[in-house]
Amino acid sequence: MIVELGHFCVVIACLLACLQVVLPSIGLKQNNAQLMASASSLAYGVFVFTLLGFLALIHAFVTDDFSVEYVANHSNTRLPLQFKVSALWSAHEGSFLLWTLVMSIWTMMVARFSAPLTTDMRARVLICLAALGVGFYLFLLLTSNPFERALPFYPAEGADLNPLLQDFGLIVHPPLLYMGYVGLSVPFAFAIASLWGNTLDVSWARWSRPWTNLAWAFLTMGITLGSWWAYYELGWGGWWFWDAVENASFVPWLIATALIHSLAATEKRGVFKSWTVLLAIFGFSFSLLGAFLVRSGVLTSVHAFAVDPERGAAILMFLVPVIGGSLLLYSARAWDLRSRVTFKRSGRESFILGNNVLLTVSAAVVLLGTLYPLGFEALTGGDKISIGPPYFNAVFVPLMLALMALMILSHRSRWWATARSLLTASQGVFSAIALVAAVGLSLVMGPIKFWILGVAWLAAMILLNLGYELYRRVRRKSNRISRLLTQPLAVYAMVLGHAGIAVTALGIVTTVMLSEEADLYMAPGDRAQVGAYEVRFYGTNSVQGPNYVADQGRVEVSRAGELITTLFPEKRRYLASQSIMTEADIHVRSLGDIYVALGEPLENGAWAVRVHIKPLVRFIWFGGVLIALGGVISIFDRRYRVPRARASRKTSLAPRLEPANG
Amino acid sequence: MKFGAMKPQRRNRLLLVLGLLAGVGLALTFVLKALNSNINLFYTPVQVIDGEVPIGARVRAGGMVEAGSIRRSEGSLEVAFTVSDLAGAAFEIRYIGILPDLFREGQGVVATGALSQDGVFFAEEILAKHDEKYMPPEVAMALDATKLEALQP
């Protein structure tokens, strides 16, 4: 009964979302403020009913109601409680319900925090969000209903959750990722609403910024967690595979990163307006495209998401009008958007332009590599190909190195123009310090490698220039320390974000260059040397978990005769599904991980044992966390809290400077 | 209008556009080159035994792991098994390393590697399906193709 009520609640949410499109639209036409304002209250209604539907399905999972097909397919009575809850979003139908819930949360948040907007603008933004919502609800209800019953013959026991997903990662990764994916609909809606109302002024950019930053921070966190999860859970020791599904989240991230920078330029200086709108449209379009790629099964991926061409077609039917319509609206209105603001080559605008070029090109080449197999198959009449990671590395790495080089100087830049002396001050000293730091790091980590030296130098230069910028801000003040602590949050956000990039880059290059990886045949008592470490295998014991049995190996790792750690990797057999899963054991140290996983049992108690030494691998995710933290902090900046009653007048006051000659 | 007679502003703009075009062209060349050298074609068992696979090139091939065909060598991680399309065409894959958890007899696998002169496929990487219900599209294609061929005499 509760399940039917839940289903009914989602239907009501869909109807309310329809109303949220229709009523304020009539209001706009008749200039009826009351009807326009209804959009906000309806947003709350949509959220409440979606939440009720969501809770109903959670109830079905927790109470093991296997008459619901989706529950029967993805849960089991022996599943621990936290995984019963997270099993809800472990497959297509339920995860799409989560998607709609996240959509309703964002819409409600926009309704809650947009009171200072004009009534028109607010109504338009909420109409756009609600229209997207209607599409998602229809898709959920018509093609992917998680509330469907399997009556009258339903199983007494559930098929169980895929063991790979019985993990903390599943609890946090999809919700965060969806907050990011769906959150990009907010800057999209702001852009469309502004095009629609022809009110694309500077206040639009100012309004979009905190939303974009927040969505981007969620996306960053979601991708970072996904990488960490893959690393410790899949048992391969890899942290990024250039897999189609990973790329599907990475392309929107690259575009969103470009967007948060170009929004800054548009807000502060009124430049790149139409480009920024285009990025806002593409950011969300690519997150929809990602959803299509992931769920339609058109691409081969290590992620097995409900593969159903029919659903793919349905998403495509949604995708085409959304992207096509937006671009049509854009092309009709973009002509009016030409800004007359100029800037010099040395201005911060130029650096942001460079950032945008590099990021969009990166997004384009990643997208090309991801979609190429599809195009190839279509053109050759069915030949299946895959594009290997070497392609992505070859095209992506140089672009990122260029981006890091650009980032070094960007911290010195000022809007409109930057004095040459400011760009170059102390750079010689900094280069020397960075070189010493890079060589020092290389020596600590092992053999000197050119790539580590180069990237470490770039990272050190970024950090030094960030430090210099902070120092410059307080240099002339008497109370430097307290000044340093009271800088605008936006400054800290930028520092954290950029420092995060440096940290992640350092982690990536060191892990890639210096990892030691060995697949070993080991009988009990065998020893082997992996890099600087000696590994000794002591055989396996049987152990029992709540819903699995496992062979647990004992592996001692020592260095120069000194025991560092004893690891207990497991090979688990989950009882309900009888599926086998590798549970790696990882020893975490400041300079890197020691990663041990069991392969398969061989004759006479011997096992295949996988041993990885991964220097600085944690830096990759630590940097990601710093970046996301930067995004979150930025939205609490004072500037976004002051009442913006006069914001709309700002356009006429937009600075007009003399044309540049360069 | 002659190039020299242009206003400096226009000339600058023209140079900028030309520069951008050249840059884009160069970048595109590099990207396409990288793309072309990293394409891994997929081959079905029939194509492998018919000699369609270029010897030594990095390709992908796959099918179902034949029952009873898995042989391990003692004291190392070397393993050999036969992959078929369930319709008679089969070839041998050799691999040194750890096989994925879901690798077993009667399951679909996709191997990346190269075919040797004597018809043995040396794999660098083996992908098995990672979910009970999931079949790699390539394997599905390999099987469908044979069914189609079986229908046409």
Coordinates of N, CA and C in Angstrom, one line a residue, chain B residues 3-151:
Chain B
F3 N 46.3 44.4 -48.0 CA 46.6 44.1 -46.6 C 47.2 45.3 -45.9
G4 N 48.2 45.9 -46.6 CA 48.9 47.0 -46.0 C 48.0 48.3 -45.8
A5 N 47.0 48.4 -46.7 CA 46.1 49.5 -46.6 C 45.0 49.4 -45.5
M6 N 45.0 48.2 -44.9 CA 43.9 48.0 -43.9 C 44.2 48.9 -42.6
K7 N 43.1 49.2 -41.9 CA 43.3 49.9 -40.7 C 44.0 48.9 -39.7
P8 N 44.9 49.4 -38.9 CA 45.7 48.5 -38.0 C 44.8 47.6 -37.2
Q9 N 43.6 48.1 -36.8 CA 42.7 47.3 -36.0 C 42.2 46.1 -36.7
R10 N 41.8 46.4 -38.0 CA 41.3 45.3 -38.9 C 42.4 44.3 -39.1
R11 N 43.6 44.8 -39.4 CA 44.7 43.9 -39.7 C 45.0 43.0 -38.6
N12 N 45.0 43.6 -37.4 CA 45.2 42.8 -36.2 C 44.2 41.7 -36.1
R13 N 42.9 42.1 -36.4 CA 41.8 41.1 -36.2 C 42.0 40.0 -37.2
L14 N 42.4 40.4 -38.5 CA 42.6 39.4 -39.5 C 43.7 38.4 -39.1
L15 N 44.8 39.0 -38.6 CA 45.9 38.2 -38.1 C 45.5 37.2 -37.0
L16 N 44.7 37.7 -36.1 CA 44.2 36.9 -35.0 C 43.4 35.7 -35.5
V17 N 42.5 36.0 -36.5 CA 41.6 35.0 -37.0 C 42.5 33.9 -37.7
L18 N 43.5 34.4 -38.5 CA 44.3 33.5 -39.3 C 45.1 32.6 -38.3
G19 N 45.6 33.3 -37.2 CA 46.4 32.6 -36.2 C 45.6 31.5 -35.5
L20 N 44.3 31.9 -35.2 CA 43.4 30.9 -34.5 C 43.2 29.7 -35.4
L21 N 42.9 30.0 -36.7 CA 42.6 29.0 -37.7 C 43.8 28.0 -37.8
A22 N 45.0 28.6 -37.9 CA 46.2 27.7 -37.9 C 46.3 26.9 -36.7
G23 N 46.1 27.5 -35.5 CA 46.2 26.8 -34.3 C 45.2 25.7 -34.2
V24 N 44.0 26.0 -34.6 CA 42.9 25.0 -34.5 C 43.3 23.8 -35.5
G25 N 43.7 24.2 -36.7 CA 44.1 23.1 -37.7 C 45.2 22.2 -37.1
L26 N 46.2 22.8 -36.6 CA 47.3 22.1 -36.0 C 46.9 21.1 -34.9
A27 N 46.0 21.7 -34.0 CA 45.5 20.9 -32.8 C 44.7 19.8 -33.4
L28 N 43.9 20.1 -34.4 CA 43.0 19.0 -34.9 C 43.8 17.9 -35.5
T29 N 44.9 18.3 -36.2 CA 45.8 17.2 -36.8 C 46.3 16.3 -35.7
F30 N 46.8 16.9 -34.7 CA 47.4 16.2 -33.6 C 46.4 15.2 -33.0
V31 N 45.2 15.8 -32.7 CA 44.1 15.0 -32.1 C 43.7 13.8 -32.9
L32 N 43.5 14.1 -34.2 CA 43.1 13.0 -35.1 C 44.2 11.9 -35.2
K33 N 45.5 12.4 -35.2 CA 46.6 11.4 -35.3 C 46.6 10.5 -34.0
A34 N 46.4 11.2 -32.9 CA 46.4 10.4 -31.6 C 45.2 9.5 -31.6
L35 N 44.1 10.0 -32.2 CA 42.9 9.1 -32.2 C 43.1 7.9 -33.1
N36 N 43.6 8.1 -34.3 CA 43.8 7.0 -35.2 C 44.8 6.0 -34.7
S37 N 45.8 6.4 -34.0 CA 46.8 5.4 -33.5 C 46.3 4.7 -32.3
N38 N 45.1 5.1 -31.8 CA 44.7 4.4 -30.6 C 43.3 3.7 -30.7
I39 N 43.0 3.5 -32.0 CA 41.7 2.7 -32.3 C 42.0 1.2 -32.1
N40 N 41.2 0.6 -31.3 CA 41.3 -0.9 -31.1 C 40.1 -1.5 -31.7
L41 N 40.3 -2.1 -32.9 CA 39.1 -2.8 -33.5 C 38.7 -4.1 -32.8
F42 N 37.5 -4.4 -32.8 CA 37.0 -5.6 -32.2 C 36.8 -6.7 -33.2
Y43 N 37.3 -7.9 -33.0 CA 37.1 -9.0 -33.9 C 36.4 -10.2 -33.2
T44 N 35.5 -10.8 -34.0 CA 34.8 -12.0 -33.5 C 35.6 -13.2 -33.8
P45 N 35.3 -14.4 -33.1 CA 36.1 -15.6 -33.3 C 36.2 -16.0 -34.8
V46 N 35.1 -15.8 -35.5 CA 35.1 -16.2 -37.0 C 36.2 -15.3 -37.7
Q47 N 36.2 -14.1 -37.4 CA 37.2 -13.2 -38.0 C 38.6 -13.5 -37.7
V48 N 38.8 -14.0 -36.4 CA 40.1 -14.4 -35.9 C 40.6 -15.6 -36.7
I49 N 39.8 -16.7 -36.8 CA 40.3 -17.9 -37.5 C 40.3 -17.7 -39.0
D50 N 39.5 -16.8 -39.5 CA 39.6 -16.5 -41.0 C 40.8 -15.7 -41.3
G51 N 41.6 -15.3 -40.4 CA 42.8 -14.5 -40.7 C 42.6 -13.1 -41.0
E52 N 41.5 -12.5 -40.5 CA 41.2 -11.1 -40.8 C 42.0 -10.2 -39.9
V53 N 42.5 -10.7 -38.8 CA 43.2 -9.9 -37.8 C 44.6 -9.7 -38.2
P54 N 45.1 -8.5 -38.4 CA 46.5 -8.2 -38.7 C 47.4 -8.7 -37.6
I55 N 48.4 -9.5 -38.0 CA 49.3 -10.2 -37.0 C 50.0 -9.1 -36.2
G56 N 50.0 -9.2 -34.9 CA 50.9 -8.3 -34.1 C 50.2 -6.9 -33.8
A57 N 49.1 -6.6 -34.5 CA 48.5 -5.3 -34.2 C 47.7 -5.3 -32.9
R58 N 47.6 -4.2 -32.2 CA 46.8 -4.2 -31.0 C 45.4 -4.1 -31.3
V59 N 44.6 -5.2 -31.0 CA 43.2 -5.3 -31.3 C 42.5 -5.9 -30.1
R60 N 41.2 -5.9 -30.2 CA 40.4 -6.6 -29.2 C 39.6 -7.8 -29.8
A61 N 39.5 -8.8 -29.1 CA 38.7 -9.9 -29.6 C 38.0 -10.6 -28.4
G62 N 37.0 -11.4 -28.7 CA 36.3 -11.9 -27.6 C 35.2 -12.9 -28.0
G63 N 34.6 -13.5 -27.0 CA 33.5 -14.5 -27.2 C 33.2 -15.1 -25.8
M64 N 32.7 -16.4 -25.9 CA 32.4 -17.1 -24.6 C 33.6 -18.0 -24.3
V65 N 33.9 -18.1 -23.0 CA 35.0 -19.0 -22.5 C 34.5 -20.4 -22.6
E66 N 35.1 -21.3 -23.3 CA 34.6 -22.6 -23.5 C 34.8 -23.5 -22.3
A67 N 33.8 -24.3 -22.0 CA 33.9 -25.1 -20.8 C 35.1 -26.1 -20.8
G68 N 35.8 -26.2 -19.7 CA 36.9 -27.1 -19.7 C 38.2 -26.7 -20.4
S69 N 38.2 -25.5 -20.9 CA 39.3 -25.1 -21.7 C 40.4 -24.3 -20.9
I70 N 40.1 -24.0 -19.7 CA 41.0 -23.2 -18.9 C 42.2 -24.0 -18.4
R71 N 43.4 -23.7 -18.8 CA 44.6 -24.4 -18.4 C 45.6 -23.4 -17.7
R72 N 46.1 -23.8 -16.6 CA 47.0 -22.9 -15.9 C 48.4 -23.6 -15.9
S73 N 49.4 -22.9 -15.9 CA 50.8 -23.5 -15.8 C 51.2 -23.4 -14.3
E74 N 51.9 -24.4 -13.9 CA 52.2 -24.5 -12.5 C 53.3 -23.5 -12.1
G75 N 53.1 -22.9 -11.0 CA 54.1 -22.0 -10.5 C 54.2 -20.6 -11.2
S76 N 53.2 -20.3 -12.0 CA 53.2 -18.9 -12.6 C 51.8 -18.5 -12.8
L77 N 51.6 -17.3 -13.2 CA 50.2 -16.8 -13.4 C 49.8 -16.9 -14.8
E78 N 50.5 -17.8 -15.6 CA 50.1 -17.9 -17.0 C 48.9 -18.8 -17.1
V79 N 48.0 -18.3 -18.0 CA 46.7 -19.1 -18.2 C 46.4 -19.1 -19.6
A80 N 45.8 -20.2 -20.1 CA 45.4 -20.3 -21.5 C 43.9 -20.8 -21.5
F81 N 43.1 -20.2 -22.4 CA 41.7 -20.7 -22.5 C 41.3 -20.5 -23.9
T82 N 40.2 -21.2 -24.2 CA 39.6 -21.0 -25.6 C 38.3 -20.2 -25.6
V83 N 38.2 -19.4 -26.5 CA 37.0 -18.5 -26.6 C 36.3 -18.8 -27.9
S84 N 35.0 -19.0 -27.8 CA 34.2 -19.4 -29.0 C 33.0 -18.5 -29.2
D85 N 32.4 -18.7 -30.4 CA 31.1 -18.0 -30.6 C 29.9 -18.9 -30.5
L86 N 30.1 -20.1 -29.8 CA 29.1 -21.1 -29.6 C 28.6 -21.7 -30.9
A87 N 29.3 -21.4 -32.0 CA 28.8 -22.0 -33.3 C 30.0 -22.6 -34.1
G88 N 31.0 -23.0 -33.3 CA 32.1 -23.7 -33.9 C 33.4 -23.0 -34.1
A89 N 33.4 -21.7 -34.2 CA 34.6 -20.9 -34.4 C 35.2 -20.7 -33.0
A90 N 36.5 -20.9 -32.8 CA 37.1 -20.7 -31.5 C 38.6 -20.4 -31.7
F91 N 39.2 -19.7 -30.8 CA 40.6 -19.5 -30.8 C 41.1 -19.4 -29.4
E92 N 42.5 -19.6 -29.3 CA 43.1 -19.6 -27.9 C 43.6 -18.3 -27.5
I93 N 43.3 -18.0 -26.2 CA 43.9 -16.7 -25.6 C 44.9 -17.1 -24.6
R94 N 46.0 -16.5 -24.6 CA 47.0 -16.7 -23.5 C 47.2 -15.3 -22.7
Y95 N 47.3 -15.5 -21.4 CA 47.4 -14.3 -20.6 C 48.2 -14.6 -19.4
I96 N 49.0 -13.6 -19.0 CA 49.8 -13.7 -17.7 C 49.3 -12.6 -16.8
G97 N 48.7 -13.0 -15.6 CA 48.3 -12.0 -14.7 C 47.0 -12.5 -14.0
I98 N 46.4 -11.5 -13.4 CA 45.2 -11.8 -12.6 C 43.9 -11.6 -13.4
L99 N 43.1 -12.7 -13.4 CA 41.9 -12.6 -14.2 C 40.8 -11.9 -13.4
P100 N 39.8 -11.2 -14.0 CA 38.8 -10.5 -13.3 C 37.9 -11.5 -12.5
D101 N 37.3 -11.0 -11.5 CA 36.4 -11.8 -10.6 C 35.4 -12.6 -11.3
L102 N 34.8 -12.0 -12.3 CA 33.7 -12.7 -13.0 C 34.1 -13.5 -14.2
F103 N 35.4 -13.8 -14.3 CA 35.9 -14.6 -15.3 C 35.6 -16.1 -15.0
R104 N 34.9 -16.8 -15.8 CA 34.7 -18.2 -15.6 C 34.2 -18.9 -16.9
E105 N 34.1 -20.2 -16.9 CA 33.7 -20.9 -18.0 C 32.2 -20.5 -18.4
G106 N 32.0 -20.4 -19.7 CA 30.6 -20.0 -20.1 C 30.3 -18.6 -20.0
Q107 N 31.3 -17.7 -19.7 CA 31.0 -16.3 -19.6 C 31.6 -15.6 -20.8
G108 N 31.1 -14.4 -21.1 CA 31.6 -13.6 -22.2 C 32.8 -12.8 -21.7
V109 N 33.9 -12.8 -22.5 CA 35.0 -11.9 -22.2 C 35.5 -11.2 -23.5
V110 N 36.1 -10.0 -23.2 CA 36.7 -9.3 -24.2 C 38.2 -9.1 -23.9
A111 N 39.1 -9.5 -24.8 CA 40.5 -9.4 -24.5 C 41.1 -8.3 -25.4
T112 N 42.0 -7.6 -24.8 CA 42.8 -6.6 -25.6 C 44.2 -7.2 -25.7
G113 N 44.8 -7.2 -26.9 CA 46.1 -7.8 -27.1 C 46.5 -7.9 -28.6
A114 N 47.3 -8.9 -28.9 CA 47.7 -9.1 -30.3 C 47.7 -10.5 -30.7
L115 N 47.4 -10.8 -31.9 CA 47.4 -12.2 -32.4 C 48.8 -12.5 -32.9
S116 N 49.2 -13.8 -32.6 CA 50.6 -14.2 -33.0 C 50.5 -14.9 -34.3
Q117 N 51.6 -15.2 -34.9 CA 51.7 -15.9 -36.2 C 50.9 -17.2 -36.2
D118 N 51.1 -18.0 -35.0 CA 50.5 -19.3 -35.0 C 49.0 -19.3 -34.5
G119 N 48.4 -18.1 -34.5 CA 47.0 -18.1 -34.2 C 46.6 -18.0 -32.8
V120 N 47.6 -17.8 -31.9 CA 47.2 -17.6 -30.5 C 47.1 -16.1 -30.1
F121 N 46.1 -15.8 -29.4 CA 45.9 -14.4 -29.0 C 46.6 -14.1 -27.7
F122 N 47.6 -13.3 -27.7 CA 48.2 -12.9 -26.4 C 47.6 -11.6 -25.8
A123 N 46.9 -11.8 -24.7 CA 46.1 -10.7 -24.2 C 47.0 -9.9 -23.1
E124 N 46.8 -8.6 -23.2 CA 47.4 -7.8 -22.1 C 46.3 -7.5 -21.1
E125 N 45.1 -7.5 -21.5 CA 44.0 -7.2 -20.6 C 42.8 -8.0 -20.9
I126 N 42.1 -8.5 -19.9 CA 40.9 -9.3 -20.1 C 39.8 -8.6 -19.3
L127 N 38.7 -8.3 -20.0 CA 37.5 -7.8 -19.4 C 36.4 -8.8 -19.4
A128 N 35.9 -9.1 -18.2 CA 34.7 -10.0 -18.2 C 33.5 -9.1 -17.9
K129 N 32.4 -9.7 -18.0 CA 31.2 -8.9 -17.6 C 31.3 -8.7 -16.1
H130 N 30.8 -7.6 -15.6 CA 31.0 -7.3 -14.2 C 29.7 -7.4 -13.5
D131 N 28.7 -8.0 -14.0 CA 27.4 -8.0 -13.4 C 26.7 -9.3 -14.0
E132 N 25.9 -10.0 -13.2 CA 25.3 -11.2 -13.7 C 24.5 -11.1 -15.0
K133 N 23.9 -9.9 -15.2 CA 23.0 -9.7 -16.3 C 23.6 -9.1 -17.5
Y134 N 24.9 -8.6 -17.3 CA 25.4 -7.7 -18.3 C 26.2 -8.6 -19.3
M135 N 26.0 -8.3 -20.6 CA 26.8 -9.0 -21.6 C 27.5 -7.9 -22.4
P136 N 28.9 -8.0 -22.5 CA 29.6 -6.9 -23.3 C 29.0 -6.8 -24.7
P137 N 28.6 -5.7 -25.2 CA 28.0 -5.5 -26.5 C 28.8 -6.2 -27.6
E138 N 30.1 -6.2 -27.4 CA 31.0 -6.9 -28.5 C 30.7 -8.4 -28.5
V139 N 30.6 -9.0 -27.3 CA 30.3 -10.4 -27.3 C 29.0 -10.7 -27.8
A140 N 28.0 -9.9 -27.5 CA 26.6 -10.0 -28.0 C 26.7 -10.0 -29.5
M141 N 27.5 -9.1 -30.0 CA 27.6 -9.0 -31.5 C 28.3 -10.2 -32.1
A142 N 29.3 -10.7 -31.4 CA 30.0 -11.9 -31.9 C 29.1 -13.0 -32.0
L143 N 28.2 -13.2 -31.0 CA 27.3 -14.3 -31.1 C 26.2 -14.1 -32.1
D144 N 25.6 -12.9 -32.1 CA 24.6 -12.6 -33.1 C 25.0 -12.9 -34.5
A145 N 26.3 -12.4 -34.8 CA 26.8 -12.5 -36.2 C 26.8 -14.0 -36.6
T146 N 27.2 -14.9 -35.7 CA 27.2 -16.3 -36.1 C 25.8 -16.9 -36.3
K147 N 24.9 -16.4 -35.4 CA 23.6 -16.9 -35.6 C 23.0 -16.5 -37.0
L148 N 23.4 -15.2 -37.3 CA 22.9 -14.8 -38.6 C 23.6 -15.6 -39.7
E149 N 24.9 -15.9 -39.6 CA 25.5 -16.7 -40.6 C 25.0 -18.1 -40.7
A150 N 24.6 -18.6 -39.5 CA 24.1 -20.0 -39.5 C 22.8 -20.0 -40.3
L151 N 22.1 -18.9 -40.3 CA 20.8 -18.9 -41.0 C 21.0 -18.9 -42.5

